[in-house]
């Protein structure tokens, strides 16, 4: 039982760190798109119960966004510097052994990612206060 708690705690910390890395600026018009896309991601993994189906769906979403003219509708392809896009980073995370071996862990991770995205202004303030 203690192992699950540690895993869950690690997933929460990973989700918060990734959101702060990619969405450290003030809340923007991407809020609605981001909330919806993260909810959709959770639905995909819950319904498919497959890492590969989820990654396929996410790559499809990123391809669609590349053709989107409205910047506020580009969520998964958000990029900081020369790093990977947000979507690519999420794919990397769900393929890590700590997630990929258990669809429930992926579901938890995506849920924590959504919560962190919604709370990013608060998390940013907490991070600044601790420095």
XYZ file of N, CA and C in Angstrom:
393
model
N 0.828 -1.205 0.000
C 0.000 0.000 0.000
C 0.866 1.261 0.000
N 1.930 1.256 0.770
C 2.791 2.432 0.829
C 3.416 2.731 -0.538
N 3.722 1.693 -1.318
C 4.297 1.874 -2.647
C 3.370 2.691 -3.535
N 2.062 2.432 -3.495
C 1.093 3.180 -4.295
C 1.086 4.652 -3.910
N 1.176 4.938 -2.617
C 1.177 6.318 -2.149
C 2.388 7.065 -2.709
N 3.545 6.425 -2.670
C 4.755 7.058 -3.196
C 4.605 7.293 -4.699
N 4.092 6.320 -5.416
C 3.900 6.454 -6.851
C 2.946 7.596 -7.162
N 1.840 7.657 -6.444
C 0.856 8.721 -6.651
C 1.489 10.079 -6.354
N 2.225 10.183 -5.261
C 2.889 11.443 -4.920
C 3.864 11.865 -6.020
N 4.603 10.905 -6.554
C 5.550 11.206 -7.627
C 4.808 11.693 -8.870
N 3.687 11.073 -9.197
C 2.900 11.491 -10.357
C 2.381 12.916 -10.184
N 1.960 13.260 -8.979
C 1.487 14.624 -8.701
C 2.626 15.616 -8.921
N 3.791 15.321 -8.359
C 4.940 16.231 -8.504
C 5.363 16.375 -9.968
N 5.365 15.261 -10.706
C 5.719 15.319 -12.129
C 4.734 16.192 -12.895
N 3.454 15.990 -12.648
C 2.423 16.762 -13.351
C 2.577 18.251 -13.064
N 2.766 18.605 -11.805
C 2.914 20.015 -11.442
C 4.159 20.624 -12.086
N 5.261 19.895 -12.075
C 6.504 20.413 -12.655
C 6.364 20.634 -14.161
N 5.720 19.716 -14.842
C 5.554 19.846 -16.293
C 4.665 21.038 -16.630
N 3.574 21.197 -15.917
C 2.677 22.329 -16.176
C 3.409 23.643 -15.935
N 4.150 23.739 -14.844
C 4.880 24.980 -14.571
C 5.966 25.237 -15.615
N 6.542 24.186 -16.145
C 7.567 24.337 -17.175
C 6.984 24.895 -18.474
N 5.821 24.405 -18.880
C 5.245 24.788 -20.171
C 4.252 25.942 -20.094
N 3.650 26.142 -18.954
C 2.602 27.167 -18.837
C 2.877 28.072 -17.646
N 4.077 28.620 -17.584
C 4.464 29.444 -16.442
C 3.949 30.872 -16.537
N 3.501 31.272 -17.720
C 2.976 32.626 -17.890
C 1.592 32.760 -17.288
N 1.054 33.944 -17.379
C -0.291 34.194 -16.867
C -1.308 33.387 -17.650
N -2.433 33.147 -17.020
C -3.531 32.441 -17.680
C -3.888 33.196 -18.955
N -4.285 32.447 -19.961
C -4.564 33.062 -21.257
C -5.828 32.481 -21.857
N -6.044 32.793 -23.117
C -7.185 32.259 -23.837
C -7.103 30.758 -24.033
N -5.931 30.172 -23.738
C -5.783 28.725 -23.874
C -6.505 27.970 -22.760
N -6.969 28.669 -21.746
C -7.565 27.994 -20.597
C -8.654 27.014 -20.984
N -9.626 27.461 -21.749
C -10.742 26.597 -22.127
C -10.252 25.436 -22.970
N -9.403 25.718 -23.937
C -8.864 24.659 -24.788
C -8.074 23.656 -23.957
N -7.221 24.142 -23.080
C -6.410 23.253 -22.243
C -7.252 22.381 -21.338
N -8.228 22.980 -20.674
C -9.109 22.206 -19.794
C -9.834 21.124 -20.579
N -10.368 21.499 -21.736
C -11.108 20.546 -22.568
C -10.195 19.442 -23.076
N -9.020 19.808 -23.576
C -8.103 18.806 -24.117
C -7.623 17.828 -23.047
N -7.350 18.316 -21.860
C -6.922 17.416 -20.789
C -8.060 16.500 -20.352
N -9.281 17.016 -20.327
C -10.440 16.161 -20.029
C -10.609 15.100 -21.108
N -10.449 15.505 -22.366
C -10.549 14.547 -23.473
C -9.462 13.479 -23.372
N -8.262 13.879 -22.981
C -7.163 12.921 -22.828
C -7.508 11.868 -21.780
N -8.094 12.306 -20.685
C -8.507 11.368 -19.636
C -9.555 10.410 -20.185
N -10.522 10.937 -20.921
C -11.561 10.085 -21.521
C -10.953 9.037 -22.449
N -9.974 9.433 -23.252
C -9.354 8.502 -24.205
C -8.677 7.348 -23.472
N -7.899 7.645 -22.435
C -7.191 6.565 -21.738
C -8.168 5.686 -20.961
N -9.208 6.282 -20.390
C -10.201 5.492 -19.647
C -10.945 4.549 -20.588
N -11.353 5.057 -21.741
C -12.123 4.237 -22.677
C -11.261 3.199 -23.389
N -10.057 3.570 -23.793
C -9.228 2.650 -24.585
C -8.419 1.684 -23.725
N -8.016 2.138 -22.543
C -7.141 1.353 -21.670
C -5.864 0.912 -22.400
N -5.390 1.767 -23.305
C -4.220 1.436 -24.120
C -3.289 2.634 -24.240
N -2.022 2.418 -23.901
C -1.019 3.475 -24.033
C -0.862 3.867 -25.501
N -0.823 2.888 -26.388
C -0.623 3.180 -27.812
C -1.802 3.932 -28.419
N -3.020 3.568 -28.043
C -4.194 4.296 -28.546
C -4.144 5.735 -28.050
N -3.788 5.922 -26.785
C -3.686 7.273 -26.238
C -2.626 8.084 -26.992
N -1.441 7.513 -27.189
C -0.361 8.231 -27.884
C -0.761 8.552 -29.317
N -1.463 7.641 -29.968
C -1.963 7.870 -31.324
C -2.936 9.043 -31.337
N -3.853 9.074 -30.382
C -4.824 10.175 -30.275
C -4.093 11.501 -30.052
N -3.097 11.493 -29.178
C -2.382 12.728 -28.862
C -1.580 13.230 -30.065
N -0.939 12.335 -30.798
C -0.231 12.756 -32.012
C -1.207 13.353 -33.025
N -2.385 12.776 -33.133
C -3.428 13.300 -34.023
C -3.824 14.717 -33.599
N -4.009 14.937 -32.303
C -4.369 16.266 -31.802
C -3.275 17.281 -32.123
N -2.013 16.875 -31.953
C -0.901 17.790 -32.253
C -0.866 18.131 -33.744
N -1.114 17.152 -34.593
C -1.134 17.404 -36.039
C -2.253 18.374 -36.406
N -3.417 18.211 -35.815
C -4.533 19.127 -36.075
C -4.185 20.545 -35.639
N -3.547 20.674 -34.489
C -3.208 22.003 -33.973
C -2.195 22.724 -34.860
N -1.331 22.005 -35.505
C -0.332 22.646 -36.375
C -0.995 23.420 -37.509
N -2.187 23.028 -37.893
C -2.933 23.720 -38.953
C -3.893 24.771 -38.402
N -3.936 24.920 -37.098
C -4.858 25.859 -36.447
C -4.275 27.270 -36.487
N -5.056 28.202 -37.002
C -4.593 29.599 -37.080
C -4.767 30.346 -35.765
N -5.747 29.957 -34.987
C -6.015 30.615 -33.711
C -5.023 30.099 -32.662
N -4.115 30.960 -32.249
C -3.076 30.598 -31.278
C -3.662 30.025 -29.981
N -4.825 30.517 -29.568
C -5.438 30.050 -28.329
C -5.934 28.609 -28.410
N -6.022 28.076 -29.601
C -6.465 26.685 -29.770
C -5.283 25.724 -29.878
N -4.076 26.257 -29.770
C -2.870 25.425 -29.820
C -2.435 25.122 -28.390
N -2.727 23.949 -27.961
C -2.428 23.559 -26.584
C -1.315 22.513 -26.528
N -1.529 21.390 -27.188
C -0.567 20.290 -27.129
C 0.763 20.650 -27.787
N 0.747 21.590 -28.728
C 2.003 21.939 -29.412
C 2.708 23.135 -28.766
N 2.263 23.517 -27.572
C 2.963 24.559 -26.818
C 4.404 24.102 -26.618
N 5.332 25.023 -26.852
C 6.747 24.679 -26.785
C 7.500 25.798 -26.089
N 8.469 25.430 -25.289
C 9.327 26.405 -24.626
C 10.749 26.230 -25.144
N 11.263 27.244 -25.811
C 12.611 27.165 -26.366
C 12.709 26.062 -27.402
N 13.785 25.311 -27.360
C 13.975 24.233 -28.335
C 13.539 22.881 -27.780
N 12.889 22.913 -26.635
C 12.436 21.669 -26.017
C 11.289 21.051 -26.789
N 10.930 19.873 -26.363
C 9.797 19.170 -26.971
C 8.512 19.936 -26.731
N 7.510 19.632 -27.549
C 6.197 20.226 -27.316
C 5.604 19.608 -26.054
N 4.591 20.258 -25.522
C 3.903 19.746 -24.344
C 3.367 18.335 -24.609
N 2.760 18.133 -25.769
C 2.226 16.814 -26.113
C 3.306 15.747 -26.175
N 4.444 16.080 -26.768
C 5.559 15.127 -26.832
C 6.051 14.779 -25.432
N 6.085 15.777 -24.575
C 6.519 15.541 -23.189
C 5.535 14.631 -22.463
N 4.238 14.829 -22.691
C 3.229 13.967 -22.067
C 3.400 12.534 -22.571
N 3.624 12.366 -23.867
C 3.850 11.019 -24.414
C 5.059 10.372 -23.740
N 6.152 11.119 -23.583
C 7.334 10.586 -22.893
C 6.982 10.120 -21.485
N 6.205 10.925 -20.782
C 5.853 10.590 -19.398
C 4.984 9.339 -19.316
N 3.985 9.218 -20.186
C 3.092 8.052 -20.091
C 3.785 6.777 -20.559
N 4.883 6.914 -21.268
C 5.639 5.729 -21.699
C 6.715 5.322 -20.696
N 6.921 6.127 -19.667
C 7.882 5.750 -18.623
C 7.357 4.498 -17.920
N 8.266 3.640 -17.457
C 7.823 2.410 -16.791
C 6.854 2.646 -15.631
N 7.026 3.742 -14.899
C 6.143 4.003 -13.758
C 4.701 4.229 -14.185
N 4.489 4.669 -15.406
C 3.132 4.888 -15.924
C 2.705 3.773 -16.861
N 3.531 3.486 -17.849
C 3.140 2.604 -18.952
C 2.706 1.220 -18.500
N 3.223 0.765 -17.367
C 2.869 -0.569 -16.888
C 1.469 -0.615 -16.286
N 0.850 0.532 -16.084
C -0.441 0.568 -15.402
C -1.290 1.718 -15.951
N -2.337 1.371 -16.680
C -3.225 2.389 -17.265
C -3.829 3.266 -16.171
N -4.046 2.702 -15.002
C -4.586 3.498 -13.894
C -3.621 4.626 -13.522
N -2.315 4.345 -13.557
C -1.329 5.399 -13.278
C -1.391 6.505 -14.322
N -1.596 6.133 -15.589
C -1.715 7.140 -16.647
C -2.952 7.992 -16.408
N -4.041 7.344 -16.044
C -5.278 8.071 -15.748
C -5.056 9.049 -14.604
N -4.402 8.581 -13.551
C -4.088 9.471 -12.420
C -3.200 10.626 -12.879
N -2.144 10.316 -13.623
C -1.211 11.345 -14.087
C -1.933 12.423 -14.891
N -2.787 12.006 -15.819
C -3.521 12.979 -16.638
C -4.475 13.808 -15.780
N -5.085 13.187 -14.792
C -5.949 13.931 -13.869
C -5.156 14.961 -13.077
N -3.980 14.566 -12.611
C -3.124 15.501 -11.869
C -2.624 16.617 -12.780
N -2.363 16.279 -14.036
C -1.947 17.281 -15.018
C -3.054 18.319 -15.207
N -4.283 17.857 -15.312
C -5.417 18.773 -15.489
C -5.577 19.675 -14.264
N -5.495 19.080 -13.087
C -5.610 19.887 -11.862
C -4.494 20.921 -11.784
N -3.279 20.499 -12.104
C -2.144 21.428 -12.060
C -2.323 22.543 -13.085
N -2.852 22.210 -14.248
C -3.083 23.223 -15.279
C -4.079 24.268 -14.779
N -5.147 23.805 -14.166
C -6.159 24.723 -13.635
C -5.575 25.573 -12.505
N -4.697 24.985 -11.703
C -4.144 25.672 -10.525
C -2.777 26.305 -10.782
N -2.371 26.450 -12.036
C -1.001 26.885 -12.322
C -0.652 28.252 -11.755
N -1.590 29.174 -11.724
C -1.296 30.494 -11.140
C -0.960 30.341 -9.654
N -1.730 29.522 -8.966
C -1.487 29.273 -7.545
C -0.147 28.557 -7.355
N 0.098 27.525 -8.164
C 1.347 26.772 -8.056
C 2.551 27.664 -8.325
N 2.424 28.545 -9.293
C 3.512 29.475 -9.615
C 3.817 30.355 -8.403
N 2.786 30.844 -7.733
C 2.969 31.651 -6.535
C 3.618 30.869 -5.407
N 3.220 29.613 -5.254
C 3.805 28.756 -4.225
C 5.290 28.530 -4.497
N 5.633 28.307 -5.751
C 7.025 28.067 -6.126
C 7.860 29.314 -5.851
N 7.333 30.482 -6.197
C 8.061 31.735 -5.971
C 8.235 32.000 -4.480
N 7.216 31.677 -3.679
C 7.298 31.885 -2.235
C 8.349 30.993 -1.581
N 8.572 29.799 -2.146
C 9.511 28.859 -1.539
C 10.960 29.146 -1.924
N 11.174 30.058 -2.863
C 12.552 30.349 -3.303
C 13.164 31.465 -2.518
